[in-house]
Short mmCIF file of C-alpha atoms and ligand atoms in Angstrom, two decimals:
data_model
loop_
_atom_site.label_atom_id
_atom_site.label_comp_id
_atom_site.label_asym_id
_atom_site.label_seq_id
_atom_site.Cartn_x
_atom_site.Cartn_y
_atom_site.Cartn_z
CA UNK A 467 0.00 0.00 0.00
CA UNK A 468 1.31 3.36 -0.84
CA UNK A 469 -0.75 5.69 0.74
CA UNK A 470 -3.68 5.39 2.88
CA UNK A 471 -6.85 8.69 3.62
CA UNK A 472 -6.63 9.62 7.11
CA UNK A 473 -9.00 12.79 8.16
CA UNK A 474 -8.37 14.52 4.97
CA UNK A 475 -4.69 13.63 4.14
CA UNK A 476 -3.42 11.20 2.15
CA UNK A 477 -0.09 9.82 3.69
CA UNK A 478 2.16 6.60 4.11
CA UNK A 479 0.58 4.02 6.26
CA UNK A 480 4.25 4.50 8.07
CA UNK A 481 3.45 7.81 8.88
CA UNK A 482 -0.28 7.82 9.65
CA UNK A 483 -0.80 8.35 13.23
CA UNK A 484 -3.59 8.38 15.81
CA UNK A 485 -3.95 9.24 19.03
CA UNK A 486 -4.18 6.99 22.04
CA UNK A 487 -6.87 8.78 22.87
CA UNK A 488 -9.12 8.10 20.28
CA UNK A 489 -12.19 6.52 21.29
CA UNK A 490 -11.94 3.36 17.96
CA UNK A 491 -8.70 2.49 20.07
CA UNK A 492 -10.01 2.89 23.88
CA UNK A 493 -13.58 1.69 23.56
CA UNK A 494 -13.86 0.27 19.78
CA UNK A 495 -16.25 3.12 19.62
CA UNK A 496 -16.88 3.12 15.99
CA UNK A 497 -17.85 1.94 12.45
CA UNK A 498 -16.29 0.53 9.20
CA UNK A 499 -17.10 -1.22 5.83
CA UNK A 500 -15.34 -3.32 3.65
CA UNK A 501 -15.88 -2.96 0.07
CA UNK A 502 -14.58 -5.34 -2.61
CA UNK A 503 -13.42 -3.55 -6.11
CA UNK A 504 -12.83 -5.09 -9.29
CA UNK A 505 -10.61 -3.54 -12.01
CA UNK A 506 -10.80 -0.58 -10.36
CA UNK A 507 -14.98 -0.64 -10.00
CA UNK A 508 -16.75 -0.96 -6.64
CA UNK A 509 -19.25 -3.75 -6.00
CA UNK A 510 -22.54 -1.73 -4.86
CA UNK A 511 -20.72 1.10 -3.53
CA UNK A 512 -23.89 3.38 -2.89
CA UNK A 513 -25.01 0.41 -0.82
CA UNK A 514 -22.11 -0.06 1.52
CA UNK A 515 -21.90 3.90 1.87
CA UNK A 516 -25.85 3.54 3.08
CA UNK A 517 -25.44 1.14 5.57
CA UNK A 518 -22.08 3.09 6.64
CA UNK A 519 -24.89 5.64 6.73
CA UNK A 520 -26.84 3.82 8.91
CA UNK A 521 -24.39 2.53 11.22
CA UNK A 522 -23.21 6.03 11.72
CA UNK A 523 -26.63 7.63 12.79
CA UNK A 524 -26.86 4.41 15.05
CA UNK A 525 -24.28 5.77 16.94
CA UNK A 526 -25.02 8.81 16.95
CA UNK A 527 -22.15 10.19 14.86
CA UNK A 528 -22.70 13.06 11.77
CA UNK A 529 -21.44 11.92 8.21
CA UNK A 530 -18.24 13.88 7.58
CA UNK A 531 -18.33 13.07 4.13
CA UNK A 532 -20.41 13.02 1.61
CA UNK A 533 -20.77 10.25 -1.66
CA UNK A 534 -18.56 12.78 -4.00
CA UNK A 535 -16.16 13.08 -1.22
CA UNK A 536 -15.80 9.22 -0.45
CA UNK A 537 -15.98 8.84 -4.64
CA UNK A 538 -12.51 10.63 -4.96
CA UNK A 539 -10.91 9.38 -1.92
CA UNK A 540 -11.43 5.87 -3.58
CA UNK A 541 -10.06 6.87 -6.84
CA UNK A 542 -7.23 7.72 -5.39
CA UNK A 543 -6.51 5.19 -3.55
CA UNK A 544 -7.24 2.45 -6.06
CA UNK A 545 -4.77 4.50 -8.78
CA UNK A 546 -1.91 2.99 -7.99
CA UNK A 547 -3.22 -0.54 -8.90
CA UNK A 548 -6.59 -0.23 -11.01
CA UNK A 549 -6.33 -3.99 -12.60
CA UNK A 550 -5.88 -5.73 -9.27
CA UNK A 551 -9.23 -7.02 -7.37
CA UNK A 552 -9.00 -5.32 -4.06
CA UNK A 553 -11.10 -4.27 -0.71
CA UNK A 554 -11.77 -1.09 0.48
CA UNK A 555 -11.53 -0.28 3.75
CA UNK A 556 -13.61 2.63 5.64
CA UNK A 557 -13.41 3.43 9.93
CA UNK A 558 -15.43 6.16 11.27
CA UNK A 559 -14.32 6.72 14.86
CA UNK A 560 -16.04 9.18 17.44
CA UNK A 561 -12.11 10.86 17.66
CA UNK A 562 -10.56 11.52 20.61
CA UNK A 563 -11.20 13.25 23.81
CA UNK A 564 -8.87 14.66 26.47
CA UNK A 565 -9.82 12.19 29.27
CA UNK A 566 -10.86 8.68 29.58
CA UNK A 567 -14.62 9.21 29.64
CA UNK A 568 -17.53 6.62 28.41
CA UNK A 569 -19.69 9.42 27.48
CA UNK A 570 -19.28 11.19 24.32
CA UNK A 571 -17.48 14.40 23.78
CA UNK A 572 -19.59 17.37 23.32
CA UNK A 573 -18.21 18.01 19.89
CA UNK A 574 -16.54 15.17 18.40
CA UNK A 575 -14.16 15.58 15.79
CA UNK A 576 -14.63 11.93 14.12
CA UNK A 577 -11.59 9.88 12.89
CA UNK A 578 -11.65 8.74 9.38
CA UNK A 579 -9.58 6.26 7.80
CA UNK A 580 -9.38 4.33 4.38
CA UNK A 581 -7.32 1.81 2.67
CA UNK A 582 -7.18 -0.45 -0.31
CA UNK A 583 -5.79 -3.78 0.17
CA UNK A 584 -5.34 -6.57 -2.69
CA UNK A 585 -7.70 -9.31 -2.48
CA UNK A 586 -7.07 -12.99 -2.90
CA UNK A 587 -8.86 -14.50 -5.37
CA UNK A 588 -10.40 -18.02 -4.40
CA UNK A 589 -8.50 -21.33 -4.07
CA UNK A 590 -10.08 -23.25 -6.72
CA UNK A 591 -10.01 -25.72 -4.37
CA UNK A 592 -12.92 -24.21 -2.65
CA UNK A 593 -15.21 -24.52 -5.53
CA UNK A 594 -14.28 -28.57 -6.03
CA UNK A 595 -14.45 -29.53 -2.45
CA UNK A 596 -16.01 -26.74 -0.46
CA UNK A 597 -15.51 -25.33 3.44
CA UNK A 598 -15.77 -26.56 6.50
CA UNK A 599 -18.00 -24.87 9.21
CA UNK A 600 -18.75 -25.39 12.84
CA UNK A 601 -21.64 -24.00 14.79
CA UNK A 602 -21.10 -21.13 18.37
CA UNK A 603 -23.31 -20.00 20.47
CA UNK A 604 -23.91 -16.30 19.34
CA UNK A 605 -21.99 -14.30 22.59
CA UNK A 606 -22.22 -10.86 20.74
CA UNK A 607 -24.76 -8.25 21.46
CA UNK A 608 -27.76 -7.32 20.66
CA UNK A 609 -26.80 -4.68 17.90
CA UNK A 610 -25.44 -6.85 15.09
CA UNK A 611 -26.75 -4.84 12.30
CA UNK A 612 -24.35 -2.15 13.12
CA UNK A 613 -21.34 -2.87 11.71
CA UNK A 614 -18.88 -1.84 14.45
CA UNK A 615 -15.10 -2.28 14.82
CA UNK A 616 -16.28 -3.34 18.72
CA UNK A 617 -15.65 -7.08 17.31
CA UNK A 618 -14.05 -9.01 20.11
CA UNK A 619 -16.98 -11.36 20.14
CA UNK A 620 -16.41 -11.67 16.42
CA UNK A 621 -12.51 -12.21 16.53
CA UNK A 622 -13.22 -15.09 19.19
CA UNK A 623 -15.68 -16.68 17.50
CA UNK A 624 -13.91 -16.86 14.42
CA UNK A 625 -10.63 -17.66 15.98
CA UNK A 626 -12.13 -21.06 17.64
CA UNK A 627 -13.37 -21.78 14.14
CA UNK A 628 -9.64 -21.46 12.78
CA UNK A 629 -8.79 -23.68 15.95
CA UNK A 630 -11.45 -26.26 14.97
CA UNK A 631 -9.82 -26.19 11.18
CA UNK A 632 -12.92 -24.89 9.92
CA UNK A 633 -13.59 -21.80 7.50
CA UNK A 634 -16.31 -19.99 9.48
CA UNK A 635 -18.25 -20.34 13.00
CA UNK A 636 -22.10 -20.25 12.03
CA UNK A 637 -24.05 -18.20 15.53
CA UNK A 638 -27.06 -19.68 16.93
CA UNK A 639 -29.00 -17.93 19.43
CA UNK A 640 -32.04 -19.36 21.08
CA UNK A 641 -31.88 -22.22 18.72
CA UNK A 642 -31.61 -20.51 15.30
CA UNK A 643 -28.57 -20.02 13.27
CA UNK A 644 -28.31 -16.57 11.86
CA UNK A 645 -25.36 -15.54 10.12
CA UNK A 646 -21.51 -16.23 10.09
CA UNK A 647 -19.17 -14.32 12.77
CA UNK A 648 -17.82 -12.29 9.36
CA UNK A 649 -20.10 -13.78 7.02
CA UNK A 650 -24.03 -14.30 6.32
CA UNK A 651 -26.19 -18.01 6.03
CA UNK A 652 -28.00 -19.76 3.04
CA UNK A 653 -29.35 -22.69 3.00
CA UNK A 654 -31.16 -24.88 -0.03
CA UNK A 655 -34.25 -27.23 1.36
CA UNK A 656 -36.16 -28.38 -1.38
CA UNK A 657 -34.89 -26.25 -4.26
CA UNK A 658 -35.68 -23.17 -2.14
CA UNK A 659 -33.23 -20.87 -0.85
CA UNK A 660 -33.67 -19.70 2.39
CA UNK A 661 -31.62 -16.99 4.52
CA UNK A 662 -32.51 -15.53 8.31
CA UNK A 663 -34.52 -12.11 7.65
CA UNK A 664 -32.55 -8.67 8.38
CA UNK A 665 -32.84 -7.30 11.80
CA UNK A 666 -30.56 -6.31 14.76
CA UNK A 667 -29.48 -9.85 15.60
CA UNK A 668 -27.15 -10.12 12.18
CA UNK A 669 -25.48 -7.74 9.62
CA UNK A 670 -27.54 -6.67 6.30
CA UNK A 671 -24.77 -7.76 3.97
CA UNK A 672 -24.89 -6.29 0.80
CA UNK A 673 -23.54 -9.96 -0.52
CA UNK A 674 -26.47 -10.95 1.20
CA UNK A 675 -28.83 -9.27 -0.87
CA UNK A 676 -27.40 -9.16 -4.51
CA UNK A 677 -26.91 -13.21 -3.89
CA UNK A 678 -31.02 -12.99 -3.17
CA UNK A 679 -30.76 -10.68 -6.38
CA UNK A 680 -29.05 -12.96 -8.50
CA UNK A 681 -31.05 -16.18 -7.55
CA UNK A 682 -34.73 -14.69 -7.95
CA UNK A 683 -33.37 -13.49 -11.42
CA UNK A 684 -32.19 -17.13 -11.91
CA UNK A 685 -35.99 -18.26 -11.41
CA UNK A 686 -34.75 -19.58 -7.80
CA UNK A 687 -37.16 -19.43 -5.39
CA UNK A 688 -36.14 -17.70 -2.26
CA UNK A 689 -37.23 -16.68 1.86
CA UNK A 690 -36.34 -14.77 4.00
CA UNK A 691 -37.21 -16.52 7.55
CA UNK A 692 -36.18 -17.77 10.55
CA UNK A 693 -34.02 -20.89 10.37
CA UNK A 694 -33.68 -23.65 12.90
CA UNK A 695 -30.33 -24.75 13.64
CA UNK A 696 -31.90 -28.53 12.98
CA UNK A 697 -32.99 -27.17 9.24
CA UNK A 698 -29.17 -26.01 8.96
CA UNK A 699 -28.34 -29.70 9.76
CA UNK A 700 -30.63 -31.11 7.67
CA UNK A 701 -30.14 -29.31 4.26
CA UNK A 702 -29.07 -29.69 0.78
CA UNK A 703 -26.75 -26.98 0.65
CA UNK A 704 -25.15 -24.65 2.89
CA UNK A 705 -23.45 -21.15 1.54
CA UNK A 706 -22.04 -18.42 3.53
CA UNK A 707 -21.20 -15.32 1.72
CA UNK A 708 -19.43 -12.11 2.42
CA UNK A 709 -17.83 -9.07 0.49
CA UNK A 710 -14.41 -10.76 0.32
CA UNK A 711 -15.15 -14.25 -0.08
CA UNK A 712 -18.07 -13.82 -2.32
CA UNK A 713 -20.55 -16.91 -2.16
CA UNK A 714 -18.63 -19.97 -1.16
CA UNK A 715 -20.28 -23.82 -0.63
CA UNK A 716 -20.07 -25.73 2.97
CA UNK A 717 -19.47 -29.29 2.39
CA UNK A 718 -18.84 -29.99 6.36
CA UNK A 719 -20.57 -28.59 9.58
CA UNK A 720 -19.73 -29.38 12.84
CA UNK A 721 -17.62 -32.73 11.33
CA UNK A 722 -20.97 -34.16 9.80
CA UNK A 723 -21.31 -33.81 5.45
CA UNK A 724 -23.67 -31.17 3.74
CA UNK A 725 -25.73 -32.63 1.22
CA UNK A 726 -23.63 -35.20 -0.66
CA UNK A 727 -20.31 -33.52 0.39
CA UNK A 728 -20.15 -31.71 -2.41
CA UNK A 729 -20.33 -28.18 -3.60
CA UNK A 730 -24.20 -28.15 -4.79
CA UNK A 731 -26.24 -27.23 -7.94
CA UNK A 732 -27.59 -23.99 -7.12
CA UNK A 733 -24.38 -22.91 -5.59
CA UNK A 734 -22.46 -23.30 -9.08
CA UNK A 735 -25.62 -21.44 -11.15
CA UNK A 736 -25.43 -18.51 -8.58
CA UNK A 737 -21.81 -18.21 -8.46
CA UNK A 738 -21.59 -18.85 -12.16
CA UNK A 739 -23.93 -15.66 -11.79
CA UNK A 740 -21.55 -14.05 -9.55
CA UNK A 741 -18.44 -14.35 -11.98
CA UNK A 742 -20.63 -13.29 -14.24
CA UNK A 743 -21.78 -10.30 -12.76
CA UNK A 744 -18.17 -9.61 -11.26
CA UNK A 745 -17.21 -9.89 -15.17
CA UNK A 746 -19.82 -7.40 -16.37
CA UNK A 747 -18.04 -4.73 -13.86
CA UNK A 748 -14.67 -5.46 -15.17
CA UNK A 749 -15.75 -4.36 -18.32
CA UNK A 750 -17.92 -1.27 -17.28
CA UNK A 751 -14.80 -0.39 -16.17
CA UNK A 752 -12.18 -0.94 -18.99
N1 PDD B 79 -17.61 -8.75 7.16
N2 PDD B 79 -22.07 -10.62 8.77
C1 PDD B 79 -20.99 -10.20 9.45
C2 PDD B 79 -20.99 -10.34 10.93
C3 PDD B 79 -19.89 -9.63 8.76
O1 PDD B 79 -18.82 -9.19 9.44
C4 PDD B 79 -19.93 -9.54 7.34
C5 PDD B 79 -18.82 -8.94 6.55
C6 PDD B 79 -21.08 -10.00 6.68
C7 PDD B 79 -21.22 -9.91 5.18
O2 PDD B 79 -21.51 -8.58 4.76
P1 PDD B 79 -21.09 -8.07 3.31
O3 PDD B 79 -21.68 -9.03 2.34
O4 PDD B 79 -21.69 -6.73 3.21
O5 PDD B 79 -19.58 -8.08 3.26
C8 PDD B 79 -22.13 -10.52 7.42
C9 PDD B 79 -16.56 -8.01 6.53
C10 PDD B 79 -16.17 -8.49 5.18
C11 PDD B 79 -15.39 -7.87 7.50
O6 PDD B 79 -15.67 -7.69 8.67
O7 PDD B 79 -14.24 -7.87 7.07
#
């Protein structure tokens, strides 16, 4: 990375500095997105900025940009490499303060950071043999559908997934499974495609919703509901999906097979839409 956007400036991530007393560092007070880019073109930028939107007036913290601004910030940062596939990176902190204090500062002065990053593209692995998930009990709050850098619960969760050798930890709460612990749930019963309904217990994804997109434009029928962890057990398919690891198949969950084992049917037509749609971008922007 050459140069990174912090509160106005662009600068070497060497010599971008914040202060200890920022608020992101002493409480994880804050928001962020992720947004993946291809050849230079964001995937459904508007629709990360509005849920970067909405996170924001969930805290209670003012925009301090607007759409144009963010636009030239990421054209700058993407210059440098426009043909690589990479992920944007966006914090909004509430700044710092002069003391230690839970309550917020009477006029914040927010912290704003962005960064590009290359991003992977998929094992192909993946697509012949699938991931492996496990299932957690859900230990994060209640607030889920802000997307906050507070993520401890997240960063444990997933961590005793990586210790389990699996890909992803799938939450339950009170019985149903709702979303990954960086990722959100599909499942196929039936031919149907089902996925737990938005709502403060897990994260809108924008994924999420242009997979939904893709598969009702496919002729796929799809729900948005509730779902038992015992459905998750029992179905055909199993998909988690997320900005940086698109739509990928779970062949294993909790050391017992999905389906036949094997990456399913509607999982190659909608990421065969996916590619496709990634593709279509690519060109837009050449
Ligand atoms: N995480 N649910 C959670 C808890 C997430 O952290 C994410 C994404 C998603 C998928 O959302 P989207 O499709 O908009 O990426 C669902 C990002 C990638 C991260 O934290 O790095």
């Amino acid at each position: 990375m050459s140069e990174l956007y912090l509160n106005g400036a662009f600068v070497a991530p060497q010599q971008a500095m914040i202060s200890v007393m920022d608020r992101g560092f002493l409480f994880g007070d804050g928001v962020y997105e992720v947004i993946p880019v291809y050849a230079g073109h964001p995937l459904r930028a508007a629709e990360h900025l509005q849920r970067l939107d909405n996170s924001l007036r969930a805290i209670g913290l003012q925009v301090p940009l607007s759409g144009a601004d963010w636009s030239s910030v990421f054209t700058r940062l993407l210059a440098p490499d426009p043909m690589t596939d990479q992920a944007l990176y966006l914090q909004v902190t509430r700044g710092s303060a002069p003391t230690r204090d839970h309550r917020f500062p009477a006029q914040p002065t927010p912290t704003v950071l962005a960064m590009a990053k290359p991003m992977k593209a998929r094992d192909a692995a993946v697509a012949e043999q699938g991931v492996t998930v496990v299932t957690r009990e859900d230990i994060r709050w209640l607030r889920c559908d802000i997307k906050s850098t507070s993520l401890l619960a997240a960063v444990l969760l997933r961590q005793s997934a990586q210790e389990a050798g699996a890909e992803e930890a799938i939450l339950v709460r009170d019985g149903l499974a709702l979303e990954g612990s960086t990722s959100n749930l599909f499942i196929v019963r039936d031919g149907q495609l089902i996925t737990p309904p938005k709502g403060p217990l897990l994260l809108a994804g924008i994924t999420r919703d242009l997979v939904l997109e893709l598969a009702r434009g496919d002729g796929i029928s799809t729900q948005e509901r509730d779902l038992a962890v015992e459905e998750l057990r029992q179905a055909d398919e199993v998909w988690i999906s997320s900005s940086t690891r698109e739509v990928l198949p779970v062949t294993r969950l909790d050391e017992r097979s999905v389906g036949d084992g094997r990456p399913g049917p509607l999982w190659r037509r909608i990421d065969a839409r996916y590619q496709a749609f990634k593709a279509e971008l690519r060109r837009a922007a050449a």
